[in-house]
C-alpha positions as semicolon CSV with decimal commas, in nm:
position;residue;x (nm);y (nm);z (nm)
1;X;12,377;12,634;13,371
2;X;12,203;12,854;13,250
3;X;12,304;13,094;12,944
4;X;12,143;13,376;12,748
5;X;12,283;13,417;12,404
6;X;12,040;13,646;12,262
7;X;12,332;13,893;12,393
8;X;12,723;13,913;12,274
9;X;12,895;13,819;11,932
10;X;12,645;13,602;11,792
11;X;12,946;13,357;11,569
12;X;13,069;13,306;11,910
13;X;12,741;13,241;12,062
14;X;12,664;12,981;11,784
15;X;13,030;12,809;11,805
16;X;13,015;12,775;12,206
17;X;12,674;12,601;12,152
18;X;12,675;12,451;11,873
19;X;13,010;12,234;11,934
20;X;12,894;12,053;12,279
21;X;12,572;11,988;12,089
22;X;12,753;11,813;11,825
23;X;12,917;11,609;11,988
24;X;12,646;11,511;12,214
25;X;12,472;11,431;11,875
26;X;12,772;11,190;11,770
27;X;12,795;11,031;12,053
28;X;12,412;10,937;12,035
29;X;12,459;10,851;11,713
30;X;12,746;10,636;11,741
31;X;12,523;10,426;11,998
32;X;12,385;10,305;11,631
33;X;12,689;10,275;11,470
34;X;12,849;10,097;11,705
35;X;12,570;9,828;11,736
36;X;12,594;9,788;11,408
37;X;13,006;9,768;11,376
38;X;12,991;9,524;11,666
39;X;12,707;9,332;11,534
40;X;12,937;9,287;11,161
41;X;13,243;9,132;11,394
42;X;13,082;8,885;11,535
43;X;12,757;8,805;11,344
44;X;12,635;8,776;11,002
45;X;12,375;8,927;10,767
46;X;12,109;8,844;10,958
47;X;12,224;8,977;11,259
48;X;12,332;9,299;11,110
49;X;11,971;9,332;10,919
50;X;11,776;9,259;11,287
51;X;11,961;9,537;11,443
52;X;11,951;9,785;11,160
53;X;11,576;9,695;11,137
54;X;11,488;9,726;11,491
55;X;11,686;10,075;11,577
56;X;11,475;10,216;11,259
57;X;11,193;10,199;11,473
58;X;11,355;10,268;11,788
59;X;11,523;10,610;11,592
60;X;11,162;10,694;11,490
61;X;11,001;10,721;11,835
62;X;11,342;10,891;11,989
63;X;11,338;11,136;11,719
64;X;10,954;11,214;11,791
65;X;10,992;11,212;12,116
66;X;11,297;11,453;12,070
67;X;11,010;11,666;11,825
68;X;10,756;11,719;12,099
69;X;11,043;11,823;12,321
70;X;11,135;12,115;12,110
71;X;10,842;12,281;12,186
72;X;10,955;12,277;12,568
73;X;11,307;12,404;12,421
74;X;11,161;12,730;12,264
75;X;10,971;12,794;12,552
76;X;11,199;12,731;12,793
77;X;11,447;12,954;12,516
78;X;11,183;13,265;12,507
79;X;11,148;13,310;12,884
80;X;11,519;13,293;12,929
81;X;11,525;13,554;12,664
82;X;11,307;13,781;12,877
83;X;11,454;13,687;13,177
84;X;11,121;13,548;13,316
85;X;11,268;13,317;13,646
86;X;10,916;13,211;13,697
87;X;10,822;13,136;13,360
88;X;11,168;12,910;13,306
89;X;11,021;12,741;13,641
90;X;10,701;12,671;13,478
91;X;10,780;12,540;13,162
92;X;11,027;12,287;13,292
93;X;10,782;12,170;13,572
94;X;10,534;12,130;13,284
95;X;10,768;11,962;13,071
96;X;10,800;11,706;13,378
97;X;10,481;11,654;13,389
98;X;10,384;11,615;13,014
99;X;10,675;11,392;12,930
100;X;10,592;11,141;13,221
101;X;10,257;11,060;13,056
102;X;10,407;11,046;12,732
103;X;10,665;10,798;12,867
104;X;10,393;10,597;13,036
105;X;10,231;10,593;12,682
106;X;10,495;10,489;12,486
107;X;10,625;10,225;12,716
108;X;10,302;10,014;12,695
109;X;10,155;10,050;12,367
110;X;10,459;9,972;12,187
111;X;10,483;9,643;12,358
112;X;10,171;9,526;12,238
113;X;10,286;9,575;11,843
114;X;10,604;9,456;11,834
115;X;10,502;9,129;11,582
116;X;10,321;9,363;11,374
117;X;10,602;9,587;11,272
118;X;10,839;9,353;11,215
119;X;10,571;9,235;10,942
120;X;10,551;9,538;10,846
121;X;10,851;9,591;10,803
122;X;10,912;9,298;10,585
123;X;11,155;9,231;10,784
124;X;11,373;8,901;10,621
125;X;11,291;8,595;10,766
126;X;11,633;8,521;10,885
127;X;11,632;8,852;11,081
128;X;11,283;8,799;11,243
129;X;11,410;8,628;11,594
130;X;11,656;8,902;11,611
131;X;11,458;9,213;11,515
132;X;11,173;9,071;11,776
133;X;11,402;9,044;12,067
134;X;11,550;9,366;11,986
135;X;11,270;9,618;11,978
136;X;11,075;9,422;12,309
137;X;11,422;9,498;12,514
138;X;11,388;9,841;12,355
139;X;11,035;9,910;12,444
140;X;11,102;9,839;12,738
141;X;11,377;10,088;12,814
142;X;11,150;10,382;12,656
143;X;11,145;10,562;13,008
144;X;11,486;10,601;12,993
145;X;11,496;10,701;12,641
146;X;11,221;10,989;12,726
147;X;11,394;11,067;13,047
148;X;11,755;11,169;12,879
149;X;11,575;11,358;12,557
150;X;11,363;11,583;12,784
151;X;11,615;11,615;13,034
152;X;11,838;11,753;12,720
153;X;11,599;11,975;12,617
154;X;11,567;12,185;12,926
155;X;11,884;12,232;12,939
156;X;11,969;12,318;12,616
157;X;11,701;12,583;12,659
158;X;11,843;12,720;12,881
159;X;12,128;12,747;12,657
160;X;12,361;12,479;12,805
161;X;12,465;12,214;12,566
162;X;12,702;12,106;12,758
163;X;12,574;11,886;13,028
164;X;12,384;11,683;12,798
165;X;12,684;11,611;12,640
166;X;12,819;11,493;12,974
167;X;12,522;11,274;12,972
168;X;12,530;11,125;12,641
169;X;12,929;11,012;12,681
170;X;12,849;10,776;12,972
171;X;12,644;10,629;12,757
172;X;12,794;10,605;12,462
173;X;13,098;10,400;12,689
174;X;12,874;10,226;12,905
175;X;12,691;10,111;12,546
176;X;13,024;10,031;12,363
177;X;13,141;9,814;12,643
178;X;12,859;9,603;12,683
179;X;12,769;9,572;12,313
180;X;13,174;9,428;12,334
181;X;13,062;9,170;12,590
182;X;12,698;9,108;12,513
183;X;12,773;9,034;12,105
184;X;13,110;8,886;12,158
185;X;13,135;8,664;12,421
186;X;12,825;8,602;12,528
187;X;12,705;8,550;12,178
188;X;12,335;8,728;12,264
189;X;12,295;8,818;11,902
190;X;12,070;9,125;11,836
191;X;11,918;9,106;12,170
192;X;12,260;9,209;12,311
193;X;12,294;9,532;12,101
194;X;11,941;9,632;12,268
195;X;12,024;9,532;12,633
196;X;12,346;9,754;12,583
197;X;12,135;10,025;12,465
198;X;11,843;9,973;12,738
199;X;12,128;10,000;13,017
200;X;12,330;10,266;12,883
201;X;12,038;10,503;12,861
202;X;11,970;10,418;13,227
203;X;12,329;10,507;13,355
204;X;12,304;10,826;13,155
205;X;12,005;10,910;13,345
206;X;12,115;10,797;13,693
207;X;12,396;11,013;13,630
208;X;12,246;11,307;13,497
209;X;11,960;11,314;13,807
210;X;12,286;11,280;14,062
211;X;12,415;11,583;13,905
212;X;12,122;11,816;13,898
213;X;12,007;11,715;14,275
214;X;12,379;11,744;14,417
215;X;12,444;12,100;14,224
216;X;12,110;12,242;14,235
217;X;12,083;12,284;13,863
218;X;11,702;12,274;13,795
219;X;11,474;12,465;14,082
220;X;11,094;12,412;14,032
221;X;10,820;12,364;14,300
222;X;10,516;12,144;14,380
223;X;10,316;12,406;14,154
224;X;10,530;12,413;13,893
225;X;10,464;12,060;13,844
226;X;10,069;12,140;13,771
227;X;9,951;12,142;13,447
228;X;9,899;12,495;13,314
229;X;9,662;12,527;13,045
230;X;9,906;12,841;12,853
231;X;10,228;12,613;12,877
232;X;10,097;12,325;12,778
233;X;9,920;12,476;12,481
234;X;10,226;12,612;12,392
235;X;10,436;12,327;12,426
236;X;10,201;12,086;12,252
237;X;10,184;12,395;11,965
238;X;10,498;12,443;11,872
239;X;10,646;12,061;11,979
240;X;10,340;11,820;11,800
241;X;10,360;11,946;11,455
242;X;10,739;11,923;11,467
243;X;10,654;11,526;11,616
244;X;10,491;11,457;11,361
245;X;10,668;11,532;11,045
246;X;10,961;11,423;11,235
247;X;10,763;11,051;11,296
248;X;10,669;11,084;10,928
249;X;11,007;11,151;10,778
250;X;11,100;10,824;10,976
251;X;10,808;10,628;10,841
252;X;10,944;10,707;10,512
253;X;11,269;10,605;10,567
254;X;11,087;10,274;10,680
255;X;10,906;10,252;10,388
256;X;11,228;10,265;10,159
257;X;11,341;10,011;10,428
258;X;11,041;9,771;10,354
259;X;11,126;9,821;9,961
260;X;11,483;9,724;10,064
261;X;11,363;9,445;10,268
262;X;11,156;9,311;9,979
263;X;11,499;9,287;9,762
264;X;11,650;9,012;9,999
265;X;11,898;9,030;10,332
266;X;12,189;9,129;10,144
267;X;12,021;9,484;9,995
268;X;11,832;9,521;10,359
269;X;12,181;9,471;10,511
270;X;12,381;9,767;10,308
271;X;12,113;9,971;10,308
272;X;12,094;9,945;10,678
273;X;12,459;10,037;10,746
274;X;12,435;10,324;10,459
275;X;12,171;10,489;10,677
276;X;12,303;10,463;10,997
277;X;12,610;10,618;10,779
278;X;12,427;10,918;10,670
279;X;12,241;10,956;11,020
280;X;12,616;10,990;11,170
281;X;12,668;11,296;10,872
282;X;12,352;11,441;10,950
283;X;12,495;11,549;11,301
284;X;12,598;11,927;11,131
285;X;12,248;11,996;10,988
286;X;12,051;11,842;11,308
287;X;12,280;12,034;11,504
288;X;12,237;12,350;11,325
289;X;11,881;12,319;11,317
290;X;11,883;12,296;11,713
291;X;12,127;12,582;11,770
292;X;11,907;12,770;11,510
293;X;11,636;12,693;11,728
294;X;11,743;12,798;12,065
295;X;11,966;13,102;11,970
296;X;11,669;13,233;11,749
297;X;11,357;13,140;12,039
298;X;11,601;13,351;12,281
299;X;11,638;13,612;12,026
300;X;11,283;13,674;11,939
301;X;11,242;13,628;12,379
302;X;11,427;13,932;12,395
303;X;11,250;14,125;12,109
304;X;11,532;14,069;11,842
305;X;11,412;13,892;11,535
306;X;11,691;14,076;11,348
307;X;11,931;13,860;11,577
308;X;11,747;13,579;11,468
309;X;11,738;13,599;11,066
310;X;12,120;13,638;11,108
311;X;12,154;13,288;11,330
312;X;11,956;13,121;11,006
313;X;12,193;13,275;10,804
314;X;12,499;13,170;11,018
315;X;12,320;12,829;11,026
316;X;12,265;12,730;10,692
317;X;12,581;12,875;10,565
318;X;12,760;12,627;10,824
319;X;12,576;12,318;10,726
320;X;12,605;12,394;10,333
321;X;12,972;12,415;10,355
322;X;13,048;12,091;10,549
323;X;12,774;11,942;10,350
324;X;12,990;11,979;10,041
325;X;13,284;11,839;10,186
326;X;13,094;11,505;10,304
327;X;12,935;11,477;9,986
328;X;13,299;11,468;9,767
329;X;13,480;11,262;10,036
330;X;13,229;10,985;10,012
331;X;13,291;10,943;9,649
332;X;13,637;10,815;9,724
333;X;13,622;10,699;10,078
334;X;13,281;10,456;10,040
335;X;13,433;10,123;9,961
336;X;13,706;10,110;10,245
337;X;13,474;10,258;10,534
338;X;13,207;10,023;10,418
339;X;13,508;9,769;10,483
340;X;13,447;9,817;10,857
341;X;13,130;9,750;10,868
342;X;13,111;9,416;10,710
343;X;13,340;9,167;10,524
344;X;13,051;9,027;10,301
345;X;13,174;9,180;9,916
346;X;12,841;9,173;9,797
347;X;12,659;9,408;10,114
348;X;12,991;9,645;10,074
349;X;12,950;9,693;9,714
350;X;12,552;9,735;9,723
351;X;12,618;10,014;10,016
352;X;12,875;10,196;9,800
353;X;12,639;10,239;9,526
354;X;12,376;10,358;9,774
355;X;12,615;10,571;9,955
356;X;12,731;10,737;9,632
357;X;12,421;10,933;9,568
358;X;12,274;10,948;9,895
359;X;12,516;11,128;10,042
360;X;12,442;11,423;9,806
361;X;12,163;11,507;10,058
362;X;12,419;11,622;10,334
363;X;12,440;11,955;10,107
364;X;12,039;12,019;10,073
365;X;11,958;11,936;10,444
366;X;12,216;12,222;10,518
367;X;11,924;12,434;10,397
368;X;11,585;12,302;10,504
369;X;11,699;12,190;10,878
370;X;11,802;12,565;10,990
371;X;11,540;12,692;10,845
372;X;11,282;12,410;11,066
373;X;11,465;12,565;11,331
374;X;11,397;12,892;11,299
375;X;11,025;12,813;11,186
376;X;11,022;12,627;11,539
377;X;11,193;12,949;11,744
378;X;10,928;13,193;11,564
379;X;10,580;12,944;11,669
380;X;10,485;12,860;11,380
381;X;10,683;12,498;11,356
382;X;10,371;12,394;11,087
383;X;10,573;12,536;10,783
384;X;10,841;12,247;10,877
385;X;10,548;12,009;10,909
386;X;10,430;12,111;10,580
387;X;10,727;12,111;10,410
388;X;10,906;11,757;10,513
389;X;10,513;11,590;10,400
390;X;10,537;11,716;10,052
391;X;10,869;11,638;10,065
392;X;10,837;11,297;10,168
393;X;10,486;11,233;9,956
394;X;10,581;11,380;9,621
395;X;10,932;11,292;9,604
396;X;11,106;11,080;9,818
397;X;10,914;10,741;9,874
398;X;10,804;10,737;9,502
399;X;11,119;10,804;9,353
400;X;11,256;10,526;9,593
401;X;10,959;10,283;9,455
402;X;11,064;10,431;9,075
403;X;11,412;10,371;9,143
404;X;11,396;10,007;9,244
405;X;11,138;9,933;8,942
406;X;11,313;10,091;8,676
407;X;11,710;10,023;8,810
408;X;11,648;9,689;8,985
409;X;12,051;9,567;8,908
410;X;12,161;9,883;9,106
411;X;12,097;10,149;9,437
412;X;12,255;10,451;9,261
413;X;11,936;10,564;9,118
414;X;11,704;10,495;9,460
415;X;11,998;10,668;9,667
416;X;11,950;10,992;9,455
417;X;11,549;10,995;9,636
418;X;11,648;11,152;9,957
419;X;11,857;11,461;9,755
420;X;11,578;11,514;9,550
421;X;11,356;11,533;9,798
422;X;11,549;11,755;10,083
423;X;11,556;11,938;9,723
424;X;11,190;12,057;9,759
425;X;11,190;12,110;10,084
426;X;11,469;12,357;10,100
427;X;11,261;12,556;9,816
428;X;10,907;12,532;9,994
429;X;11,134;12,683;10,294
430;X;11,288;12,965;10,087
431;X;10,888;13,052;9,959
432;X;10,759;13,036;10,373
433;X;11,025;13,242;10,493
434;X;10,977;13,484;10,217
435;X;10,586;13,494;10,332
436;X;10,687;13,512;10,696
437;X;10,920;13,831;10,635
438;X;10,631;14,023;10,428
439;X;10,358;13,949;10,661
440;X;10,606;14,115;10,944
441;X;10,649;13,770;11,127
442;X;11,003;13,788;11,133
């Protein structure tokens, strides 16, 4: 499985992994999307608003835990650059280990909090039973969660997309079936979307272990497995600061959530199904920033940063250009693929109007997620950090709070937040990287 593609035509390179990852990221995300299109078929507002609630918070951990495993990506990525057999060995058996406490963690404390999110939240009364049963299902099923994520990011260090791929498409048809018969005709109601999820994971994971025991994918030994104080450091280095602005870009998507909330189910409703929308069109940036990532921690492995700067380049061009072409389509396709979604006129046209502007953020991302990559790949993952928090402090959460102040009739004006936010970020990044090349870092 494994691959090193800090050698040969690097377009090529970047298309061959780049396209498995993709699609492993749409089928993940259309785990969401499909909760929330089976939900609208056979439940109402409420339903629709537990579920989009309660996989916000679910999306936030996943997406930190998916953070923290970067750092075992680029590591992983820099000793297959420099063809180190025993430092691959190491880094994956300390990923093992790491990631089981961190599972053990996050299965427990959760648990306990569950009633005090969903207050947090504001979550709408009528979606409070739902949302509750939801995330305690969910919780639950965290192992599994952290077991497929880090299980991905070995191997896409090793520069294999394409098993996790294989993983994440038994459970996106495992999910879809049994969101089918848990919402439809055994009328569970939110708590069916989560058991769907909560099993599908699992299969994924059965089936991924079968594969790597029966073909020998992954070697590591009883010593690999102990902690090593250089790894870990390393790991924890490059993977918590990436964590946390990740876990704070998702609080602040929570926080426009709660403002939502506060504006009654129907808002909370569209605005739920716009951003599960817009997570589905984030799968070029988020995949460019991860290709970025490994391509570029391989790269600088092997003692090629030139290699490197020219993945960013390849990367962001990429993401730009299909960014445009999301951004127009959605000014004339909103209303009938909101249509799908739900049959309530008032939620459709609310998510139009949010979707309208919103969507405008598919271009900017195309900038400042490459270039998190490529922070991530060169160790010093803090710039992203940095970065996404002004981002998110200066621009995007108060211009949401502006917006729905000053344009209360309407969501065009607190959909243009996110834009103007990525905005700033994607200029901080163009200032960092400038730093970075003067100081000789890249």
């Amino acid at each position: 499985m494994q691959r090193n593609l800090s050698q040969g035509n690097l377009l090529k390179n970047i298309t061959m992994f780049s396209l498995p990852y993709f699609l492993s990221y749409f089928l993940q995300t259309l785990y969401g999307l499909a909760d929330l299109f089976i939900a609208g078929q056979f439940n109402g507002a409420d339903v629709i608003s537990a579920v989009s609630i309660g996989s916000q918070i679910m999306h936030m951990l996943t997406v930190m835990i998916v953070g923290l495993a970067m750092g075992s990506t680029v590591m992983i990525g820099r000793f297959v650059g420099a063809e180190d057999e025993n430092g691959i060995s190491r880094a994956v058996g300390n990923t093992v280990t790491l990631f089981l406490g961190v599972a053990a963690v996050l299965t427990v404390v959760p648990l306990m909090l569950v009633q005090p999110m969903i207050r947090i939240m504001s979550t709408p009364a009528e979606a409070v039973p739902g949302a509750s049963a939801y995330l305690t299902i969910c919780f639950a099923g965290i192992p599994f969660i952290v077991a497929y994520n880090i299980l991905s990011s070995i191997f896409r260090g090793m520069g294999d997309s394409q098993s996790p791929m294989t993983f994440i498409a038994v459970a996106c048809f495992v999910n879809i079936i049994l969101d089918v018969v848990f919402m439809g005709p055994l009328k569970m109601g939110a708590a069916g979307a989560a058991w769907g999820t909560v099993l599908a994971q699992a299969c994924s994971v059965g089936f991924a272990l079968v594969s790597i025991i029966k073909k020998k994918l992954i070697k590591i030994s009883r010593a690999d497995l102990k902690p090593a104080r250089p790894v870990m450091r390393q790991i924890l280095g490059i993977g918590t600061p990436i964590a946390c602005q990740d876990g704070f870009i998702q609080i602040s998507f929570l926080i426009i959530t709660v403002i939502a909330n506060r504006r009654g189910v129907d808002i909370s409703a569209a605005v739920g199904i716009v951003e599960k929308t817009i997570s589905f069109l984030f799968l070029v940036p988020s995949t460019m920033l991860s290709t970025v990532s490994t391509i570029a921690s391989q790269s600088i492995g092997a003692g090629n940063p030139v290699r490197a700067r020219e993945a960013l380049k390849y990367g962001i061009g990429i993401a730009v250009s299909i960014g445009v072409f999301f951004a127009i389509l959605f000014q004339f396709i909103s209303a009938p693929f909101f249509t799908m979604f739900t049959s309530d006129e008032v939620v459709r046209e609310l998510a139009v109007q949010y979707m309208r502007t919103y969507v405008l953020d598919c271009i900017v991302a195309g900038v400042h997620f490459p270039f998190s990559g490529f922070f991530s790949a060169a160790g010093v993952s803090i710039l992203s950090f940095v970065h996404n928090v002004c981002s998110v402090l200066l621009i995007r959460i108060p211009g949401a709070y502006l917006a729905t102040v000053m344009f209360p009739a309407t969501l065009y004006a607190m959909g243009l937040a996110a834009p103007a936010g990525s905005l700033l970020s994607a200029v901080l990044c163009m200032i960092f990287y400038r730093w970075l090349r003067k100081q000789g870092k890249v």
